[in-house]
Amino acid sequence: MANESSMTTIFSDFQKYLNEEQEIREEIRVLVRDVEQTTREIHTQLQLVHQHGGIKQVQEYCEKAETSFATLREQFRKLAEVVPAGQYYRFHDHWKFSMQRCCFLSAFITYLQTEKLVTREETAAKLGVQVSRENGFHMDLDDFLIGVLQVASELSRLAVNAVTASDYSRPMRIAKFVAEMDAGYRLLNLKNDALRKRFDGLKYDLKKVEEIVYDLTIRGLKPSEDPPKE
Amino acid sequence: MFCVDDVKRSRKGEPKVPVNENSPVIKAFRVYQSELDARHDKHERLVKVSRDITIDSKRTIFLLQRVAGSDSECAVLEEASEKLKQIQNTKFSLIAKELQDEDPYRFIRAYSPGLQEYIEAVSFFNYIKCKELVSLDTIQQDLIFPENIDIGQTYDPKNQAEMVESQASSTAVNQSEQKGTIEVHVPPIEYMLGVADLTGELMRLAINSVGAGNLDIPFEVCTFLRKMQLGFQSFSYVSREVKKKLHTLNQSLQKVETACYTLQVRGSEIPKHMLVDVLSSPMREIHMYTDDQSMDE
């Protein structure tokens, strides 16, 4: 009977397939670990802005952090080589969280430097990945949006610390920025997924920042270039 | 009254907040919005088609189960083959169209239930027809469509011939590079999960066929299931899903083995028309060493 041999081939073929997949996953895991290491370094560097007096040295910290992005680009390039073409989403789970973190870091740096919301193109360029899927290893839109949302929580913390450091104008600008972000995310029709869950947290950050603005305003601490309305 | 009014007002008030369409942030988010919407829509459409495939495949399987009691195996097989082809041409071609130029793994969650059920139906059909396990290649071949196919058009009957011929050939899975065709990519893992579902159907077939007076089929099925179990057990690394299916497979196998045992020991003592009752009812008693779980998933 041909039966026996064909069945054996089917199963041994599948075993071969499983082994190959395991190997790729192993490789990816190692590379993702490197990426995580670098993001941790950048994150630590950026955390310094919260420290006393750190706010005045923002530009300096950002420049230092920027240098680590070169490492990140190199690491993503290596990762892109390992992932088979057209199978990005087969292994996506491995680097999803790292990618979100990278997007967060890039958005945070951009904010600290320019006080603007980072665009997808800028982030992709900073990480050395593609914007659209057709061009190769890219950045998933969901990951980008989730990463950017994390900036809001970081900024609400920064607003608190800015007040402590007697920088009263920054919270005002942060409030405006977070409000604009909120308006942007409101445009999206979100499904009940991870992005939606993250977005639901945005209102708390917004509220926190608005309360800081309120506290400053009723105490007359609002900076003079923006005189309180009568 | 007041309360309701208040709530309404605040809800209505929300969209009134002016959105500054000229702001770069809003502009960027408009782009993200359309991209997300397009993807969600596609996902929804795929889920719908997948659901239809599941229903149709289930019907095909029920039809095939009737083989046991029917006189003309050929007629049933003919009808089943027709049904399967219909699923390919009307449903899977839709999926293939949706997935054109997409990463097949991105939307796999949307259509994997349908795909697995379909694989189960095809492999069951194939088992009844030639007592063999259908290969991944054969399944993949059926799901490649020429580009610009008209939905509903009856597809090339050559496909049917291919189905039998290419049985043994095990070339690389990636035929997608062929120009001018679109396909529903079948990941090997989906294939294996679909094939694992087959065992439940085989078990049912074995029991039913005794009722129809065919006492050979349980033994055939038993040998086949044993081989499948061996194959599944040999995998070194498997997902949790496969493990769960292996568990069900073991149960089905045990049922069939017990049935074979009963047939062997008491087959000649009991009138044929009573055998089914003997097999299905006291099986649980003989069966004490197995988990007492229901037959299906």
XYZ file of C-alpha atoms in Angstrom:
527
model
C 0.000 0.000 0.000
C 1.165 3.482 -0.857
C -0.754 4.526 2.178
C 2.024 3.942 4.637
C 4.767 5.801 2.855
C 2.656 8.850 1.989
C 1.482 9.219 5.547
C 5.014 8.959 6.874
C 6.182 11.588 4.409
C 3.416 13.929 5.447
C 4.361 13.718 9.070
C 8.085 13.872 8.567
C 7.646 16.874 6.260
C 5.678 18.608 8.939
C 8.315 17.805 11.519
C 10.909 19.347 9.246
C 8.735 22.413 8.896
C 8.396 22.670 12.678
C 12.138 22.393 13.148
C 12.831 25.120 10.652
C 10.277 27.370 12.265
C 11.849 26.768 15.656
C 15.229 27.770 14.341
C 13.943 31.029 12.906
C 12.147 31.797 16.146
C 15.320 31.153 18.111
C 17.258 33.574 15.948
C 14.567 36.211 16.193
C 14.432 35.861 19.943
C 18.142 36.538 20.290
C 17.935 39.619 18.086
C 14.883 40.961 19.843
C 16.684 40.615 23.147
C 19.384 42.926 21.805
C 16.781 45.445 20.724
C 15.235 45.338 24.171
C 18.593 45.997 25.749
C 19.130 49.085 23.625
C 15.659 50.435 24.276
C 16.239 50.054 27.987
C 19.398 52.114 27.709
C 17.649 54.859 25.792
C 14.784 54.823 28.226
C 17.093 55.181 31.205
C 18.824 58.071 29.514
C 15.543 59.850 28.879
C 14.289 59.239 32.403
C 16.845 61.790 33.553
C 14.587 64.623 32.446
C 12.358 63.893 35.399
C 15.157 64.437 37.829
C 15.648 67.697 39.618
C 17.081 70.190 37.223
C 16.975 67.642 34.448
C 14.470 69.651 32.519
C 16.999 72.293 31.694
C 19.322 69.775 30.149
C 16.735 68.188 27.905
C 18.600 68.831 24.697
C 21.764 67.323 26.056
C 19.999 64.141 27.149
C 18.248 63.846 23.840
C 21.486 64.067 21.932
C 22.981 61.307 24.019
C 19.928 59.144 23.487
C 20.006 59.826 19.763
C 23.335 58.090 19.440
C 21.816 54.849 20.692
C 19.305 54.942 17.884
C 22.092 54.116 15.487
C 22.538 50.831 17.355
C 18.821 50.273 17.167
C 18.807 50.792 13.418
C 21.549 48.246 13.027
C 19.674 45.771 15.211
C 16.474 46.177 13.237
C 18.404 45.689 10.031
C 19.671 42.355 11.339
C 16.181 41.379 12.433
C 14.791 42.220 9.011
C 17.289 39.853 7.445
C 16.138 36.930 9.548
C 12.421 37.354 8.971
C 11.392 35.671 5.714
C 9.838 37.993 3.157
C 6.065 38.142 3.314
C 5.939 36.433 6.689
C 6.213 39.468 8.919
C 3.003 38.695 10.733
C 3.893 35.081 11.306
C 6.546 36.143 13.798
C 5.158 39.532 14.677
C 4.489 38.597 18.317
C 8.188 38.392 19.021
C 8.994 42.032 18.435
C 5.605 43.648 18.893
C 6.365 45.009 22.330
C 9.870 46.126 21.489
C 8.534 47.939 18.457
C 5.944 49.728 20.573
C 8.604 50.750 23.016
C 10.801 52.050 20.214
C 7.903 54.087 18.868
C 7.359 55.499 22.315
C 11.000 56.474 22.679
C 11.117 58.077 19.268
C 7.926 60.015 19.955
C 9.189 61.123 23.350
C 12.484 62.382 21.975
C 10.704 64.216 19.190
C 8.468 65.851 21.722
C 11.320 66.890 23.974
C 13.205 68.369 21.063
C 10.468 70.018 19.044
C 7.289 69.714 21.129
C 5.578 68.153 18.151
C 3.902 64.844 17.620
C 6.126 62.467 15.748
C 4.878 61.158 12.412
C 4.964 57.594 11.300
C 7.528 58.392 8.614
C 9.914 60.024 11.074
C 9.691 57.116 13.466
C 10.273 54.570 10.744
C 13.295 56.494 9.536
C 14.647 56.718 13.040
C 14.352 52.966 13.514
C 15.584 52.126 10.060
C 12.419 50.261 9.103
C 9.904 50.739 6.302
C 6.609 52.545 6.560
C 4.608 50.287 4.297
C 4.543 46.535 4.195
C 5.319 46.320 0.487
C 8.824 47.617 1.005
C 9.964 45.021 3.466
C 10.348 44.943 7.223
C 8.006 47.650 8.378
C 6.387 49.174 11.392
C 2.856 48.032 12.092
C 0.435 50.936 12.392
C -1.089 49.540 15.557
C 2.293 49.261 17.197
C 3.093 52.824 16.274
C -0.172 54.148 17.654
C 0.170 52.181 20.872
C 3.717 53.403 21.305
C 2.723 57.013 20.825
C -0.027 56.660 23.411
C 2.578 55.839 26.020
C 3.995 59.326 25.540
C 0.877 60.792 27.129
C 1.503 59.055 30.443
C 5.139 60.042 30.347
C 4.182 63.683 29.674
C 1.671 63.817 32.480
C 4.470 62.784 34.764
C 6.777 65.342 33.201
C 4.163 68.045 33.785
C 4.116 67.258 37.496
C 7.868 67.324 37.729
C 8.119 70.504 35.683
C 5.950 72.268 38.235
C 8.168 70.966 41.005
C 11.128 72.386 39.149
C 9.286 75.747 38.907
C 8.844 75.500 35.166
C 5.260 76.722 34.947
C 4.922 77.198 31.241
C 5.717 73.630 30.246
C 2.551 72.080 31.765
C 0.473 74.478 29.671
C 2.153 73.343 26.500
C 1.913 69.717 27.538
C -1.815 70.101 28.172
C -2.306 71.525 24.724
C -0.239 68.755 23.187
C -2.052 65.937 24.964
C -5.409 67.489 24.072
C -4.423 67.520 20.427
C -3.305 63.927 20.656
C -6.621 63.033 22.182
C -8.438 64.757 19.333
C -6.373 62.760 16.876
C -7.075 59.408 18.485
C -10.741 60.241 18.661
C -10.823 60.247 14.888
C -9.930 56.581 14.787
C -12.657 53.984 14.735
C -11.136 51.540 17.116
C -12.049 47.932 17.460
C -12.034 46.184 20.768
C -8.366 45.337 20.740
C -5.074 46.226 22.402
C -5.013 49.680 20.840
C -8.461 50.452 22.132
C -7.459 49.381 25.608
C -4.462 51.691 25.573
C -6.520 54.534 24.203
C -8.989 54.208 27.063
C -6.152 55.170 29.382
C -5.468 58.414 27.555
C -8.301 60.267 29.252
C -6.685 59.814 32.643
C -3.467 61.364 31.425
C -5.405 64.222 29.901
C -7.306 64.755 33.121
C -4.137 64.785 35.160
C -2.507 67.399 32.963
C -5.621 69.553 32.963
C -5.703 69.471 36.737
C -2.141 70.697 36.851
C -3.069 73.576 34.566
C -6.003 74.315 36.821
C -3.855 74.297 39.944
C -1.430 76.712 38.385
C -4.132 78.989 37.045
C -6.078 79.509 40.273
C -2.876 80.325 42.092
C -1.855 82.859 39.563
C 1.218 80.882 38.682
C 0.354 80.781 35.040
C 3.199 82.413 33.139
C 2.695 85.962 31.996
C 3.002 85.457 28.227
C -0.360 83.759 28.428
C -2.333 86.170 30.603
C -5.342 84.745 32.422
C -8.634 85.648 30.861
C -10.938 87.837 32.801
C -35.952 64.015 33.268
C -33.189 66.385 34.025
C -30.630 63.675 34.257
C -31.464 62.193 30.881
C -31.335 65.609 29.339
C -27.947 66.279 30.822
C -26.452 63.063 29.596
C -27.800 63.644 26.152
C -26.407 67.112 26.017
C -22.957 66.028 27.039
C -22.944 63.267 24.465
C -24.119 65.563 21.764
C -21.654 68.135 22.888
C -18.666 65.955 22.247
C -18.503 66.015 18.502
C -19.146 69.724 18.611
C -15.589 70.269 19.733
C -14.145 71.714 16.578
C -11.582 69.560 14.877
C -8.956 71.653 13.278
C -8.577 69.933 9.951
C -5.496 71.907 9.080
C -3.429 70.782 12.011
C -0.715 68.351 10.967
C -1.647 66.007 13.784
C -5.224 65.741 12.596
C -4.084 65.284 9.030
C -1.794 62.447 10.042
C -4.553 60.824 12.013
C -6.936 61.024 9.074
C -4.470 58.850 7.177
C -4.206 56.393 10.066
C -7.971 56.340 10.291
C -8.521 55.296 6.720
C -5.816 52.669 6.967
C -7.263 51.146 10.119
C -10.775 51.202 8.699
C -9.686 49.459 5.527
C -8.012 46.733 7.527
C -10.922 46.209 9.887
C -13.335 45.992 6.978
C -11.232 43.401 5.268
C -11.018 41.431 8.485
C -14.787 41.492 8.870
C -15.349 40.343 5.323
C -12.943 37.458 5.798
C -14.644 36.394 9.007
C -17.965 36.308 7.182
C -16.674 34.164 4.353
C -14.953 31.899 6.832
C -18.217 31.355 8.634
C -19.907 30.352 5.396
C -17.091 27.947 4.633
C -17.464 26.366 8.052
C -21.180 25.798 7.531
C -20.771 24.361 4.059
C -17.900 22.126 5.129
C -19.907 20.788 8.042
C -22.718 19.950 5.657
C -20.333 18.148 3.372
C -19.054 16.123 6.294
C -22.581 15.155 7.298
C -23.242 14.142 3.753
C -20.120 11.993 3.746
C -21.132 10.346 6.996
C -24.193 9.062 5.199
C -21.901 6.904 3.110
C -22.150 4.297 5.839
C -25.842 3.730 5.361
C -26.263 4.419 1.683
C -26.135 1.880 -1.108
C -24.336 3.954 -3.678
C -21.067 5.198 -2.331
C -20.293 6.692 -5.721
C -23.312 8.970 -5.744
C -22.488 10.363 -2.326
C -18.857 10.908 -3.257
C -19.901 12.618 -6.449
C -22.162 14.985 -4.586
C -19.529 15.690 -1.956
C -16.897 16.428 -4.536
C -19.316 18.809 -6.216
C -19.922 20.556 -2.914
C -16.246 20.894 -2.151
C -15.599 22.369 -5.540
C -18.375 24.814 -4.969
C -16.782 25.918 -1.711
C -13.488 26.450 -3.462
C -14.913 28.439 -6.315
C -17.409 30.581 -4.523
C -15.876 31.065 -1.107
C -12.150 30.507 -1.221
C -11.754 32.502 -4.391
C -13.219 35.419 -2.444
C -10.643 34.963 0.280
C -7.886 34.674 -2.266
C -9.001 37.956 -3.765
C -8.999 39.650 -0.406
C -5.565 38.346 0.390
C -3.993 39.352 -2.860
C -0.769 41.194 -2.086
C -1.226 40.708 1.631
C 0.825 38.939 4.220
C -1.210 35.731 4.548
C -0.385 35.487 8.214
C -1.851 38.857 9.002
C -5.441 37.782 8.531
C -5.071 34.101 9.297
C -7.093 34.469 12.491
C -10.038 35.710 10.499
C -10.366 32.708 8.249
C -8.602 29.910 10.073
C -11.791 28.298 11.507
C -13.256 27.985 8.039
C -10.020 26.778 6.566
C -9.617 24.065 9.196
C -13.156 22.854 8.771
C -12.650 22.764 5.033
C -9.431 20.761 5.409
C -11.305 18.355 7.607
C -13.977 17.921 4.951
C -11.455 17.443 2.155
C -9.377 14.950 4.089
C -12.496 13.018 5.096
C -13.632 12.942 1.498
C -10.227 11.768 0.473
C -10.147 9.070 3.098
C -13.437 7.591 2.000
C -12.354 7.765 -1.594
C -8.866 6.305 -1.460
C -8.209 5.466 2.205
C -5.310 7.846 2.314
C -4.389 10.984 4.114
C -4.668 13.951 1.818
C -1.418 15.856 1.473
C -0.949 19.523 2.153
C 0.114 19.938 -1.405
C -3.154 18.660 -2.778
C -5.114 21.003 -0.580
C -2.951 23.920 -1.550
C -3.332 23.119 -5.247
C -7.102 23.383 -4.984
C -6.881 26.826 -3.493
C -4.906 28.463 -6.251
C -7.030 30.442 -8.597
C -6.282 32.248 -11.803
C -6.335 35.974 -11.410
C -9.520 37.789 -12.459
C -11.613 34.722 -11.840
C -15.337 35.388 -12.071
C -16.982 34.462 -8.847
C -19.458 31.651 -9.265
C -18.080 30.479 -12.544
C -17.557 26.750 -12.607
C -13.949 26.026 -12.364
C -11.734 23.940 -14.584
C -12.521 20.272 -14.056
C -8.857 19.551 -14.502
C -8.502 20.371 -10.851
C -10.245 17.195 -9.919
C -7.727 15.131 -11.855
C -4.896 17.005 -10.224
C -6.271 16.174 -6.853
C -5.590 12.490 -7.333
C -2.456 12.805 -9.393
C -0.458 15.168 -7.291
C -1.114 13.012 -4.265
C 2.401 11.731 -4.014
C 4.271 14.750 -5.231
C 5.530 16.872 -2.394
C 7.088 19.933 -3.903
C 7.630 23.165 -2.075
C 4.544 24.841 -0.765
C 5.269 28.195 -2.209
C 3.561 28.277 -5.539
C 2.388 31.778 -4.972
C 5.164 33.178 -7.057
C 3.503 31.878 -10.196
C 2.399 34.820 -12.209
C -1.255 35.431 -12.791
C -2.594 33.357 -9.950
C -3.985 34.201 -6.593
C -4.131 31.747 -3.766
C -5.237 31.080 -0.265
C -2.039 30.098 1.431
C -2.449 27.092 3.699
C 0.057 27.229 6.538
C 1.203 23.715 7.478
C 0.089 24.216 11.028
C -3.479 24.927 9.885
C -3.342 21.812 7.760
C -2.272 19.681 10.707
C -5.000 21.095 12.919
C -7.558 20.383 10.224
C -6.278 16.865 9.775
C -6.436 16.291 13.518
C -10.159 17.047 13.387
C -10.520 14.269 10.877
C -9.997 11.649 13.550
C -13.304 12.448 15.239
C -15.122 11.961 11.971
C -13.335 8.680 11.324
C -14.357 7.398 14.702
C -17.971 8.216 13.953
C -17.669 6.600 10.564
C -16.316 3.419 12.125
C -19.198 3.124 14.572
C -21.830 4.009 12.004
C -20.582 1.548 9.457
C -21.082 -1.320 11.871
C -24.708 -0.352 11.927
C -24.764 -0.578 8.180
C -23.402 -4.093 8.429
C -19.901 -3.362 7.282
C -17.662 -4.952 9.855
C -14.381 -4.317 8.073
C -14.373 -0.553 8.227
C -13.742 -0.287 11.995
C -10.569 -2.323 11.578
C -9.428 -0.246 8.616
C -10.116 2.970 10.468
C -8.349 1.639 13.498
C -5.149 0.974 11.588
C -5.346 4.396 9.969
C -5.924 6.179 13.254
C -3.022 4.376 14.868
C -0.739 5.637 12.173
C -2.003 9.146 12.601
C -1.525 8.952 16.315
C 2.030 7.770 15.827
C 2.647 10.693 13.514
C 1.206 13.253 15.888
C 3.079 11.859 18.825
C 6.370 12.095 17.027
C 6.342 15.890 16.871
C 8.973 17.313 19.119
C 7.649 20.805 19.430
C 3.955 21.592 19.156
C 1.616 24.374 20.063
C -0.956 23.956 22.770
C -3.639 23.657 20.135
C -2.022 20.589 18.619
C -1.650 19.023 22.040
C -5.327 19.458 22.713
C -6.178 17.838 19.415
C -3.831 14.973 20.126
C -5.738 14.342 23.312
C -9.002 14.103 21.364
C -7.292 11.882 18.845
C -6.276 9.485 21.564
C -9.832 9.323 22.792
C -11.198 8.628 19.340
C -8.606 5.953 18.824
C -9.489 4.307 22.085
C -13.137 4.231 21.153
C -12.377 2.609 17.844
C -9.990 0.138 19.431
C -12.620 -0.846 21.957
C -15.118 -1.253 19.169
C -12.715 -3.514 17.315
C -12.165 -5.501 20.464
C -15.864 -6.005 20.964
C -16.320 -7.006 17.373
C -13.534 -9.507 17.626
C -14.713 -11.103 20.823
C -18.457 -11.001 20.480
C -18.970 -10.165 16.844
C -20.116 -13.625 15.884
C -22.393 -14.059 18.878
C -24.556 -11.040 18.408
C -26.964 -10.505 15.561
C -25.738 -7.794 13.265
C -28.549 -5.356 13.840
C -27.805 -5.303 17.555
C -24.111 -4.726 17.240
C -24.386 -0.976 17.097
C -26.180 -0.872 20.412
C -23.561 -3.110 21.898
C -20.829 -0.869 20.570
C -22.286 2.422 21.566
C -23.813 1.669 24.953
C -21.595 -0.638 26.988
C -18.565 0.973 25.505
C -18.412 3.235 28.507
C -18.135 0.252 30.811
C -15.311 -1.314 28.909
C -13.973 2.131 28.600
C -13.429 2.894 32.224
C -9.777 3.540 31.761
C -10.407 6.481 29.462
C -11.566 9.897 30.483
C -15.274 10.111 30.308
C -15.597 12.975 27.928
C -18.017 13.582 25.141
C -17.226 12.314 21.689
C -16.775 15.614 19.953
C -14.638 18.533 20.750
